[in-house]
Amino acid sequence: MSQTTYAWPNDARLALSVVVNVEEGSEYSIGEGDKITEPVDELSVSLTKPIRNYGNESNYRYGVKEGHARIAALLDKYDVTTTYTAAALSLERAPEIAAYLHGSRHETCSHGWRWIHQFRLNQEQEREFIRKAADSIERTTGTRPVGWLSRYLHTADTRRLLQEEGFLYHMDDYSADAPFWAPVEGSDEPMVIVPYQLDTNDMKMWLAPSYLPKDWLDYAIDSFDTLYEEGAHAPRMMSIGLHLRIIGRPGRIGALEKFFQYVASKPKVWYATRRGIAEHFVANSDKKVVTV
């Protein structure tokens, strides 16, 4: 566990970062001119031929048409402040979600121009990918993003390009339970890393061996309890990753409500945006690169 000297606002025991991923409508598709199509995740099926999968496209559309409304209703009911990691094109194609975010308590973090692998891009292509995403999100939500989440993999240039484009933090990291400063290749300035978690992500209900919703809930509560206990001695943060097309299903959404109900029974929990976490960390920590 890394050593820290700062504290969360209002003496909170835990910074709880709920991350709502908006990827639907910008995934790989032959219809978009891509050479591959998305796997059918509910069935763990990948097509071996480059043909358009209309059924799977509709599976993604479900997240926008049905799933988001269920998630947003719980966020509002329990007054949960979140970070939406959004692919820019997805927000352009789902103006109702962009409208929900515009001027809201939630932060929008960039999840790329599209939900595709940026590691295949050269430096200038990646710079354009980052800039195009930021410009688009600023248009649709009214606020320019300051955080970045790649689709799984980033390049050696990513952090430097993010710095040059004015981004505050990067979240493609799973190495810690609190923010930290990390070196940036090709730059003299470090960058704030607000780490993410894959083990508490609702994708665990998709990927084999998959969790049932009750398993995911138990795991999320156990993670919360451990970090909450550790938070009595050092700043701890927890991430919960959600997807419109996954947790937004009728058989899964109840697990999310039960988690929010459990958290509501505990004092001194800060539902924080990742921007809020990063800004607080910058203001209250020494700018030193830490090896975690």
PDB file of C-alpha atoms in Angstrom:
ATOM      1  CA  MET A   1       0.000   0.000   0.000  1.00  0.00           C
ATOM      2  CA  SER A   2       1.428   3.392  -0.994  1.00  0.00           C
ATOM      3  CA  GLN A   3       2.114   5.989   1.704  1.00  0.00           C
ATOM      4  CA  THR A   4       0.115   9.204   1.604  1.00  0.00           C
ATOM      5  CA  THR A   5      -0.105  12.379   3.647  1.00  0.00           C
ATOM      6  CA  TYR A   6      -3.352  13.983   2.449  1.00  0.00           C
ATOM      7  CA  ALA A   7      -6.989  13.364   3.408  1.00  0.00           C
ATOM      8  CA  TRP A   8     -10.229  13.330   1.432  1.00  0.00           C
ATOM      9  CA  PRO A   9     -12.684  16.230   1.752  1.00  0.00           C
ATOM     10  CA  ASN A  10     -14.850  16.263   4.891  1.00  0.00           C
ATOM     11  CA  ASP A  11     -12.653  13.543   6.391  1.00  0.00           C
ATOM     12  CA  ALA A  12     -14.198  10.900   4.106  1.00  0.00           C
ATOM     13  CA  ARG A  13     -13.072   7.329   4.640  1.00  0.00           C
ATOM     14  CA  LEU A  14     -13.426   6.376   0.977  1.00  0.00           C
ATOM     15  CA  ALA A  15     -13.648   8.100  -2.388  1.00  0.00           C
ATOM     16  CA  LEU A  16     -16.148   6.022  -4.373  1.00  0.00           C
ATOM     17  CA  SER A  17     -15.845   6.490  -8.133  1.00  0.00           C
ATOM     18  CA  VAL A  18     -18.813   5.184 -10.105  1.00  0.00           C
ATOM     19  CA  VAL A  19     -17.863   5.030 -13.783  1.00  0.00           C
ATOM     20  CA  VAL A  20     -20.623   4.791 -16.384  1.00  0.00           C
ATOM     21  CA  ASN A  21     -19.188   3.701 -19.720  1.00  0.00           C
ATOM     22  CA  VAL A  22     -20.986   4.927 -22.850  1.00  0.00           C
ATOM     23  CA  GLU A  23     -19.685   2.945 -25.831  1.00  0.00           C
ATOM     24  CA  GLU A  24     -22.832   1.973 -27.679  1.00  0.00           C
ATOM     25  CA  GLY A  25     -23.012   3.189 -31.254  1.00  0.00           C
ATOM     26  CA  SER A  26     -19.272   3.569 -31.754  1.00  0.00           C
ATOM     27  CA  GLU A  27     -18.128  -0.050 -31.458  1.00  0.00           C
ATOM     28  CA  TYR A  28     -16.515  -2.018 -34.288  1.00  0.00           C
ATOM     29  CA  SER A  29     -18.949  -2.734 -37.100  1.00  0.00           C
ATOM     30  CA  ILE A  30     -18.720  -3.676 -40.745  1.00  0.00           C
ATOM     31  CA  GLY A  31     -21.410  -1.053 -41.246  1.00  0.00           C
ATOM     32  CA  GLU A  32     -18.905   1.589 -40.112  1.00  0.00           C
ATOM     33  CA  GLY A  33     -16.316   0.405 -42.614  1.00  0.00           C
ATOM     34  CA  ASP A  34     -14.336  -1.624 -40.080  1.00  0.00           C
ATOM     35  CA  LYS A  35     -12.694  -4.911 -41.013  1.00  0.00           C
ATOM     36  CA  ILE A  36     -13.977  -6.616 -37.860  1.00  0.00           C
ATOM     37  CA  THR A  37     -17.170  -6.648 -35.824  1.00  0.00           C
ATOM     38  CA  GLU A  38     -17.733  -6.765 -32.072  1.00  0.00           C
ATOM     39  CA  PRO A  39     -18.028 -10.149 -30.331  1.00  0.00           C
ATOM     40  CA  VAL A  40     -21.501 -11.170 -29.225  1.00  0.00           C
ATOM     41  CA  ASP A  41     -20.589 -10.837 -25.572  1.00  0.00           C
ATOM     42  CA  GLU A  42     -23.784 -12.243 -24.055  1.00  0.00           C
ATOM     43  CA  LEU A  43     -23.000 -15.476 -25.922  1.00  0.00           C
ATOM     44  CA  SER A  44     -19.175 -15.326 -25.994  1.00  0.00           C
ATOM     45  CA  VAL A  45     -19.289 -15.681 -29.774  1.00  0.00           C
ATOM     46  CA  SER A  46     -16.893 -14.039 -32.242  1.00  0.00           C
ATOM     47  CA  LEU A  47     -17.590 -14.135 -35.967  1.00  0.00           C
ATOM     48  CA  THR A  48     -14.848 -15.595 -38.124  1.00  0.00           C
ATOM     49  CA  LYS A  49     -16.076 -13.856 -41.283  1.00  0.00           C
ATOM     50  CA  PRO A  50     -16.187 -10.076 -41.792  1.00  0.00           C
ATOM     51  CA  ILE A  51     -19.959  -9.793 -42.105  1.00  0.00           C
ATOM     52  CA  ARG A  52     -22.254  -7.252 -40.545  1.00  0.00           C
ATOM     53  CA  ASN A  53     -23.885  -8.484 -37.337  1.00  0.00           C
ATOM     54  CA  TYR A  54     -27.192  -6.674 -37.178  1.00  0.00           C
ATOM     55  CA  GLY A  55     -28.306  -8.617 -34.126  1.00  0.00           C
ATOM     56  CA  ASN A  56     -25.275  -7.617 -32.091  1.00  0.00           C
ATOM     57  CA  GLU A  57     -25.687  -3.994 -33.138  1.00  0.00           C
ATOM     58  CA  SER A  58     -29.175  -4.149 -31.649  1.00  0.00           C
ATOM     59  CA  ASN A  59     -27.711  -5.596 -28.446  1.00  0.00           C
ATOM     60  CA  TYR A  60     -25.614  -2.448 -28.143  1.00  0.00           C
ATOM     61  CA  ARG A  61     -28.574  -0.199 -28.973  1.00  0.00           C
ATOM     62  CA  TYR A  62     -30.385  -1.698 -26.007  1.00  0.00           C
ATOM     63  CA  GLY A  63     -28.013   0.184 -23.734  1.00  0.00           C
ATOM     64  CA  VAL A  64     -29.142   3.522 -25.126  1.00  0.00           C
ATOM     65  CA  LYS A  65     -32.827   2.684 -25.594  1.00  0.00           C
ATOM     66  CA  GLU A  66     -33.415   0.955 -22.249  1.00  0.00           C
ATOM     67  CA  GLY A  67     -30.344   0.574 -20.053  1.00  0.00           C
ATOM     68  CA  HIS A  68     -29.349   4.181 -19.513  1.00  0.00           C
ATOM     69  CA  ALA A  69     -32.754   5.213 -18.183  1.00  0.00           C
ATOM     70  CA  ARG A  70     -32.548   2.553 -15.476  1.00  0.00           C
ATOM     71  CA  ILE A  71     -29.044   3.555 -14.459  1.00  0.00           C
ATOM     72  CA  ALA A  72     -29.810   7.278 -14.453  1.00  0.00           C
ATOM     73  CA  ALA A  73     -32.922   6.693 -12.342  1.00  0.00           C
ATOM     74  CA  LEU A  74     -30.813   5.037  -9.637  1.00  0.00           C
ATOM     75  CA  LEU A  75     -28.120   7.718  -9.807  1.00  0.00           C
ATOM     76  CA  ASP A  76     -30.772  10.344  -9.230  1.00  0.00           C
ATOM     77  CA  LYS A  77     -32.639   8.350  -6.561  1.00  0.00           C
ATOM     78  CA  TYR A  78     -29.503   7.848  -4.451  1.00  0.00           C
ATOM     79  CA  ASP A  79     -27.884  11.185  -5.385  1.00  0.00           C
ATOM     80  CA  VAL A  80     -24.820   9.453  -6.791  1.00  0.00           C
ATOM     81  CA  THR A  81     -22.257  11.620  -8.564  1.00  0.00           C
ATOM     82  CA  THR A  82     -20.386   9.787 -11.298  1.00  0.00           C
ATOM     83  CA  THR A  83     -17.915  10.007 -14.122  1.00  0.00           C
ATOM     84  CA  TYR A  84     -19.304   9.023 -17.530  1.00  0.00           C
ATOM     85  CA  THR A  85     -16.471   7.663 -19.656  1.00  0.00           C
ATOM     86  CA  ALA A  86     -17.954   8.277 -23.076  1.00  0.00           C
ATOM     87  CA  ALA A  87     -16.850   7.568 -26.599  1.00  0.00           C
ATOM     88  CA  ALA A  88     -17.533  10.879 -28.328  1.00  0.00           C
ATOM     89  CA  LEU A  89     -19.399   9.431 -31.295  1.00  0.00           C
ATOM     90  CA  SER A  90     -21.653   7.506 -28.917  1.00  0.00           C
ATOM     91  CA  LEU A  91     -22.785  10.766 -27.317  1.00  0.00           C
ATOM     92  CA  GLU A  92     -23.336  12.345 -30.712  1.00  0.00           C
ATOM     93  CA  ARG A  93     -25.640   9.440 -31.578  1.00  0.00           C
ATOM     94  CA  ALA A  94     -27.401   9.461 -28.195  1.00  0.00           C
ATOM     95  CA  PRO A  95     -28.368  13.115 -27.700  1.00  0.00           C
ATOM     96  CA  GLU A  96     -30.688  12.179 -24.819  1.00  0.00           C
ATOM     97  CA  ILE A  97     -27.671  10.976 -22.808  1.00  0.00           C
ATOM     98  CA  ALA A  98     -25.660  14.060 -23.749  1.00  0.00           C
ATOM     99  CA  ALA A  99     -28.588  16.204 -22.606  1.00  0.00           C
ATOM    100  CA  TYR A 100     -28.686  14.344 -19.279  1.00  0.00           C
ATOM    101  CA  LEU A 101     -24.996  15.138 -18.770  1.00  0.00           C
ATOM    102  CA  HIS A 102     -25.142  18.765 -19.919  1.00  0.00           C
ATOM    103  CA  GLY A 103     -24.848  20.985 -16.846  1.00  0.00           C
ATOM    104  CA  SER A 104     -25.274  18.025 -14.493  1.00  0.00           C
ATOM    105  CA  ARG A 105     -23.312  17.009 -11.394  1.00  0.00           C
ATOM    106  CA  HIS A 106     -21.682  14.241 -13.419  1.00  0.00           C
ATOM    107  CA  GLU A 107     -18.314  14.484 -15.168  1.00  0.00           C
ATOM    108  CA  THR A 108     -17.745  13.340 -18.741  1.00  0.00           C
ATOM    109  CA  CYS A 109     -14.338  11.721 -19.307  1.00  0.00           C
ATOM    110  CA  SER A 110     -13.168  10.924 -22.823  1.00  0.00           C
ATOM    111  CA  HIS A 111     -13.267   7.270 -23.834  1.00  0.00           C
ATOM    112  CA  GLY A 112     -11.966   8.053 -27.310  1.00  0.00           C
ATOM    113  CA  TRP A 113     -13.560   9.310 -30.491  1.00  0.00           C
ATOM    114  CA  ARG A 114     -14.934   5.812 -31.052  1.00  0.00           C
ATOM    115  CA  TRP A 115     -14.745   2.722 -28.882  1.00  0.00           C
ATOM    116  CA  ILE A 116     -11.874   1.243 -30.867  1.00  0.00           C
ATOM    117  CA  HIS A 117      -8.240   0.344 -30.226  1.00  0.00           C
ATOM    118  CA  GLN A 118      -6.074   3.435 -30.414  1.00  0.00           C
ATOM    119  CA  PHE A 119      -2.831   1.459 -30.044  1.00  0.00           C
ATOM    120  CA  ARG A 120      -3.008   0.801 -33.771  1.00  0.00           C
ATOM    121  CA  LEU A 121      -2.674   4.542 -34.503  1.00  0.00           C
ATOM    122  CA  ASN A 122       0.577   6.345 -35.207  1.00  0.00           C
ATOM    123  CA  GLN A 123       1.451   9.434 -33.165  1.00  0.00           C
ATOM    124  CA  GLU A 124      -0.293  11.998 -35.340  1.00  0.00           C
ATOM    125  CA  GLN A 125      -3.347   9.805 -35.806  1.00  0.00           C
ATOM    126  CA  GLU A 126      -3.567   9.343 -32.049  1.00  0.00           C
ATOM    127  CA  ARG A 127      -3.242  13.082 -31.459  1.00  0.00           C
ATOM    128  CA  GLU A 128      -6.128  13.679 -33.867  1.00  0.00           C
ATOM    129  CA  PHE A 129      -8.134  10.890 -32.200  1.00  0.00           C
ATOM    130  CA  ILE A 130      -7.674  12.557 -28.793  1.00  0.00           C
ATOM    131  CA  ARG A 131      -8.393  16.069 -30.042  1.00  0.00           C
ATOM    132  CA  LYS A 132     -11.421  15.050 -32.103  1.00  0.00           C
ATOM    133  CA  ALA A 133     -12.923  13.277 -29.096  1.00  0.00           C
ATOM    134  CA  ALA A 134     -12.402  16.259 -26.796  1.00  0.00           C
ATOM    135  CA  ASP A 135     -13.877  18.697 -29.321  1.00  0.00           C
ATOM    136  CA  SER A 136     -16.934  16.517 -29.822  1.00  0.00           C
ATOM    137  CA  ILE A 137     -17.617  15.957 -26.111  1.00  0.00           C
ATOM    138  CA  GLU A 138     -17.309  19.683 -25.477  1.00  0.00           C
ATOM    139  CA  ARG A 139     -19.948  20.292 -28.151  1.00  0.00           C
ATOM    140  CA  THR A 140     -22.396  17.682 -26.899  1.00  0.00           C
ATOM    141  CA  THR A 141     -22.067  18.185 -23.131  1.00  0.00           C
ATOM    142  CA  GLY A 142     -20.892  21.803 -22.875  1.00  0.00           C
ATOM    143  CA  THR A 143     -17.703  20.865 -20.992  1.00  0.00           C
ATOM    144  CA  ARG A 144     -14.323  19.815 -22.356  1.00  0.00           C
ATOM    145  CA  PRO A 145     -13.104  16.544 -20.829  1.00  0.00           C
ATOM    146  CA  VAL A 146      -9.951  16.514 -18.698  1.00  0.00           C
ATOM    147  CA  GLY A 147      -9.663  12.744 -18.220  1.00  0.00           C
ATOM    148  CA  TRP A 148      -8.978   9.853 -20.584  1.00  0.00           C
ATOM    149  CA  LEU A 149      -9.755   6.136 -20.698  1.00  0.00           C
ATOM    150  CA  SER A 150      -8.585   4.085 -23.661  1.00  0.00           C
ATOM    151  CA  ARG A 151     -10.182   0.923 -24.938  1.00  0.00           C
ATOM    152  CA  TYR A 152      -7.872  -1.313 -22.891  1.00  0.00           C
ATOM    153  CA  LEU A 153      -4.532  -0.392 -24.478  1.00  0.00           C
ATOM    154  CA  HIS A 154      -2.674   2.858 -24.962  1.00  0.00           C
ATOM    155  CA  THR A 155       0.641   3.751 -26.574  1.00  0.00           C
ATOM    156  CA  ALA A 156       3.958   5.104 -25.327  1.00  0.00           C
ATOM    157  CA  ASP A 157       2.845   8.508 -26.674  1.00  0.00           C
ATOM    158  CA  THR A 158      -0.611   8.644 -25.077  1.00  0.00           C
ATOM    159  CA  ARG A 159       0.172  10.429 -21.816  1.00  0.00           C
ATOM    160  CA  ARG A 160       2.394  13.016 -23.452  1.00  0.00           C
ATOM    161  CA  LEU A 161      -0.259  13.709 -26.089  1.00  0.00           C
ATOM    162  CA  LEU A 162      -2.881  14.021 -23.355  1.00  0.00           C
ATOM    163  CA  GLN A 163      -0.701  16.527 -21.531  1.00  0.00           C
ATOM    164  CA  GLU A 164      -0.192  18.530 -24.701  1.00  0.00           C
ATOM    165  CA  GLU A 165      -3.968  18.582 -25.274  1.00  0.00           C
ATOM    166  CA  GLY A 166      -4.616  19.895 -21.763  1.00  0.00           C
ATOM    167  CA  PHE A 167      -5.830  16.737 -20.020  1.00  0.00           C
ATOM    168  CA  LEU A 168      -5.502  16.527 -16.238  1.00  0.00           C
ATOM    169  CA  TYR A 169      -5.545  12.791 -15.569  1.00  0.00           C
ATOM    170  CA  HIS A 170      -5.249   9.359 -17.153  1.00  0.00           C
ATOM    171  CA  MET A 171      -7.074   6.251 -15.907  1.00  0.00           C
ATOM    172  CA  ASP A 172      -5.564   3.390 -17.940  1.00  0.00           C
ATOM    173  CA  ASP A 173      -3.953   1.899 -14.841  1.00  0.00           C
ATOM    174  CA  TYR A 174      -4.901  -0.833 -12.389  1.00  0.00           C
ATOM    175  CA  SER A 175      -1.925  -0.750 -10.036  1.00  0.00           C
ATOM    176  CA  ALA A 176      -3.253   1.086  -6.977  1.00  0.00           C
ATOM    177  CA  ASP A 177      -6.217   1.993  -4.807  1.00  0.00           C
ATOM    178  CA  ALA A 178      -5.413   5.701  -4.689  1.00  0.00           C
ATOM    179  CA  PRO A 179      -4.274   8.324  -7.223  1.00  0.00           C
ATOM    180  CA  PHE A 180      -0.578   8.894  -7.831  1.00  0.00           C
ATOM    181  CA  TRP A 181       1.900  10.746 -10.027  1.00  0.00           C
ATOM    182  CA  ALA A 182       3.420   8.771 -12.904  1.00  0.00           C
ATOM    183  CA  PRO A 183       6.210   9.601 -15.344  1.00  0.00           C
ATOM    184  CA  VAL A 184       5.404  10.597 -18.900  1.00  0.00           C
ATOM    185  CA  GLU A 185       7.646   9.470 -21.730  1.00  0.00           C
ATOM    186  CA  GLY A 186       9.027  12.466 -23.597  1.00  0.00           C
ATOM    187  CA  SER A 187       7.897  14.971 -20.946  1.00  0.00           C
ATOM    188  CA  ASP A 188       9.550  16.505 -17.893  1.00  0.00           C
ATOM    189  CA  GLU A 189       6.213  16.699 -16.100  1.00  0.00           C
ATOM    190  CA  PRO A 190       4.490  13.722 -14.459  1.00  0.00           C
ATOM    191  CA  MET A 191       0.769  13.074 -14.872  1.00  0.00           C
ATOM    192  CA  VAL A 192      -1.923  12.284 -12.344  1.00  0.00           C
ATOM    193  CA  ILE A 193      -3.125   8.707 -12.573  1.00  0.00           C
ATOM    194  CA  VAL A 194      -6.591   7.965 -11.221  1.00  0.00           C
ATOM    195  CA  PRO A 195      -6.498   4.160 -11.327  1.00  0.00           C
ATOM    196  CA  TYR A 196      -9.410   2.007 -12.418  1.00  0.00           C
ATOM    197  CA  GLN A 197     -10.567  -1.486 -11.354  1.00  0.00           C
ATOM    198  CA  LEU A 198     -11.488  -4.390 -13.601  1.00  0.00           C
ATOM    199  CA  ASP A 199     -12.500  -6.830 -10.877  1.00  0.00           C
ATOM    200  CA  THR A 200     -15.517  -4.736  -9.783  1.00  0.00           C
ATOM    201  CA  ASN A 201     -16.544  -3.942 -13.358  1.00  0.00           C
ATOM    202  CA  ASP A 202     -19.956  -5.193 -14.469  1.00  0.00           C
ATOM    203  CA  MET A 203     -18.258  -6.822 -17.462  1.00  0.00           C
ATOM    204  CA  LYS A 204     -17.519  -9.631 -15.016  1.00  0.00           C
ATOM    205  CA  MET A 205     -21.161 -10.597 -15.621  1.00  0.00           C
ATOM    206  CA  TRP A 206     -20.357 -11.064 -19.319  1.00  0.00           C
ATOM    207  CA  LEU A 207     -16.969 -12.717 -19.429  1.00  0.00           C
ATOM    208  CA  ALA A 208     -16.388 -16.359 -18.572  1.00  0.00           C
ATOM    209  CA  PRO A 209     -16.305 -17.471 -15.853  1.00  0.00           C
ATOM    210  CA  SER A 210     -19.100 -14.939 -15.431  1.00  0.00           C
ATOM    211  CA  TYR A 211     -20.673 -13.689 -12.219  1.00  0.00           C
ATOM    212  CA  LEU A 212     -24.364 -13.803 -11.512  1.00  0.00           C
ATOM    213  CA  PRO A 213     -25.632 -10.383 -10.376  1.00  0.00           C
ATOM    214  CA  LYS A 214     -25.657 -11.570  -6.747  1.00  0.00           C
ATOM    215  CA  ASP A 215     -22.009 -12.676  -7.092  1.00  0.00           C
ATOM    216  CA  TRP A 216     -21.046  -9.289  -8.503  1.00  0.00           C
ATOM    217  CA  LEU A 217     -22.886  -7.567  -5.656  1.00  0.00           C
ATOM    218  CA  ASP A 218     -21.147  -9.676  -3.007  1.00  0.00           C
ATOM    219  CA  TYR A 219     -17.764  -8.980  -4.570  1.00  0.00           C
ATOM    220  CA  ALA A 220     -18.445  -5.241  -4.810  1.00  0.00           C
ATOM    221  CA  ILE A 221     -19.547  -5.071  -1.164  1.00  0.00           C
ATOM    222  CA  ASP A 222     -16.518  -7.066  -0.016  1.00  0.00           C
ATOM    223  CA  SER A 223     -14.240  -4.712  -1.957  1.00  0.00           C
ATOM    224  CA  PHE A 224     -16.007  -1.717  -0.453  1.00  0.00           C
ATOM    225  CA  ASP A 225     -15.686  -3.073   3.094  1.00  0.00           C
ATOM    226  CA  THR A 226     -11.953  -3.696   2.785  1.00  0.00           C
ATOM    227  CA  LEU A 227     -11.192  -0.291   1.299  1.00  0.00           C
ATOM    228  CA  TYR A 228     -13.522   1.449   3.763  1.00  0.00           C
ATOM    229  CA  GLU A 229     -11.661  -0.166   6.659  1.00  0.00           C
ATOM    230  CA  GLU A 230      -8.279   0.803   5.204  1.00  0.00           C
ATOM    231  CA  GLY A 231      -9.611   4.324   4.694  1.00  0.00           C
ATOM    232  CA  ALA A 232      -9.430   4.914   8.433  1.00  0.00           C
ATOM    233  CA  HIS A 233      -5.649   5.090   8.068  1.00  0.00           C
ATOM    234  CA  ALA A 234      -4.926   6.314   4.524  1.00  0.00           C
ATOM    235  CA  PRO A 235      -6.874   7.712   1.559  1.00  0.00           C
ATOM    236  CA  ARG A 236      -8.526   4.896  -0.366  1.00  0.00           C
ATOM    237  CA  MET A 237     -10.599   4.983  -3.534  1.00  0.00           C
ATOM    238  CA  MET A 238     -12.835   2.400  -5.157  1.00  0.00           C
ATOM    239  CA  SER A 239     -14.034   2.179  -8.733  1.00  0.00           C
ATOM    240  CA  ILE A 240     -17.271   0.593  -9.941  1.00  0.00           C
ATOM    241  CA  GLY A 241     -17.410   0.255 -13.726  1.00  0.00           C
ATOM    242  CA  LEU A 242     -20.859   0.105 -15.330  1.00  0.00           C
ATOM    243  CA  HIS A 243     -22.104  -0.348 -18.893  1.00  0.00           C
ATOM    244  CA  LEU A 244     -25.499   0.624 -20.246  1.00  0.00           C
ATOM    245  CA  ARG A 245     -25.979  -2.666 -22.092  1.00  0.00           C
ATOM    246  CA  ILE A 246     -24.869  -4.818 -19.128  1.00  0.00           C
ATOM    247  CA  ILE A 247     -25.992  -3.522 -15.718  1.00  0.00           C
ATOM    248  CA  GLY A 248     -28.915  -1.795 -17.443  1.00  0.00           C
ATOM    249  CA  ARG A 249     -30.634  -5.134 -18.045  1.00  0.00           C
ATOM    250  CA  PRO A 250     -33.725  -5.924 -15.923  1.00  0.00           C
ATOM    251  CA  GLY A 251     -32.080  -8.929 -14.258  1.00  0.00           C
ATOM    252  CA  ARG A 252     -28.954  -7.008 -13.277  1.00  0.00           C
ATOM    253  CA  ILE A 253     -30.036  -3.482 -12.345  1.00  0.00           C
ATOM    254  CA  GLY A 254     -31.275  -4.641  -8.935  1.00  0.00           C
ATOM    255  CA  ALA A 255     -27.729  -5.540  -7.899  1.00  0.00           C
ATOM    256  CA  LEU A 256     -26.661  -1.957  -8.497  1.00  0.00           C
ATOM    257  CA  GLU A 257     -29.512  -0.608  -6.359  1.00  0.00           C
ATOM    258  CA  LYS A 258     -28.612  -2.989  -3.542  1.00  0.00           C
ATOM    259  CA  PHE A 259     -25.021  -1.757  -3.710  1.00  0.00           C
ATOM    260  CA  PHE A 260     -26.133   1.875  -3.470  1.00  0.00           C
ATOM    261  CA  GLN A 261     -28.387   0.966  -0.536  1.00  0.00           C
ATOM    262  CA  TYR A 262     -25.461  -0.666   1.249  1.00  0.00           C
ATOM    263  CA  VAL A 263     -23.195   2.328   0.695  1.00  0.00           C
ATOM    264  CA  ALA A 264     -25.925   4.635   2.028  1.00  0.00           C
ATOM    265  CA  SER A 265     -25.698   2.816   5.367  1.00  0.00           C
ATOM    266  CA  LYS A 266     -22.058   3.849   5.810  1.00  0.00           C
ATOM    267  CA  PRO A 267     -20.949   7.346   6.877  1.00  0.00           C
ATOM    268  CA  LYS A 268     -18.088   9.312   5.380  1.00  0.00           C
ATOM    269  CA  VAL A 269     -18.240   8.023   1.799  1.00  0.00           C
ATOM    270  CA  TRP A 270     -17.447  10.561  -0.908  1.00  0.00           C
ATOM    271  CA  TYR A 271     -19.178   9.835  -4.228  1.00  0.00           C
ATOM    272  CA  ALA A 272     -16.578  11.585  -6.316  1.00  0.00           C
ATOM    273  CA  THR A 273     -15.970  12.345  -9.949  1.00  0.00           C
ATOM    274  CA  ARG A 274     -12.569  11.300 -11.139  1.00  0.00           C
ATOM    275  CA  ARG A 275     -11.897  14.922 -11.954  1.00  0.00           C
ATOM    276  CA  GLY A 276     -12.703  15.803  -8.339  1.00  0.00           C
ATOM    277  CA  ILE A 277     -10.350  13.100  -7.094  1.00  0.00           C
ATOM    278  CA  ALA A 278      -7.566  14.268  -9.406  1.00  0.00           C
ATOM    279  CA  GLU A 279      -7.986  17.940  -8.523  1.00  0.00           C
ATOM    280  CA  HIS A 280      -8.022  17.216  -4.794  1.00  0.00           C
ATOM    281  CA  PHE A 281      -4.931  15.036  -5.138  1.00  0.00           C
ATOM    282  CA  VAL A 282      -3.057  17.725  -7.086  1.00  0.00           C
ATOM    283  CA  ALA A 283      -3.936  20.377  -4.514  1.00  0.00           C
ATOM    284  CA  ASN A 284      -2.955  18.273  -1.512  1.00  0.00           C
ATOM    285  CA  SER A 285      -0.003  16.123  -2.512  1.00  0.00           C
ATOM    286  CA  ASP A 286       3.628  16.627  -3.408  1.00  0.00           C
ATOM    287  CA  LYS A 287       4.358  16.348  -7.108  1.00  0.00           C
ATOM    288  CA  LYS A 288       6.534  13.275  -6.807  1.00  0.00           C
ATOM    289  CA  VAL A 289       6.556  10.233  -9.039  1.00  0.00           C
ATOM    290  CA  VAL A 290       5.705   7.210  -6.919  1.00  0.00           C
ATOM    291  CA  THR A 291       6.616   3.650  -7.770  1.00  0.00           C
ATOM    292  CA  VAL A 292       3.627   1.535  -6.816  1.00  0.00           C
TER     293      VAL A 292
END
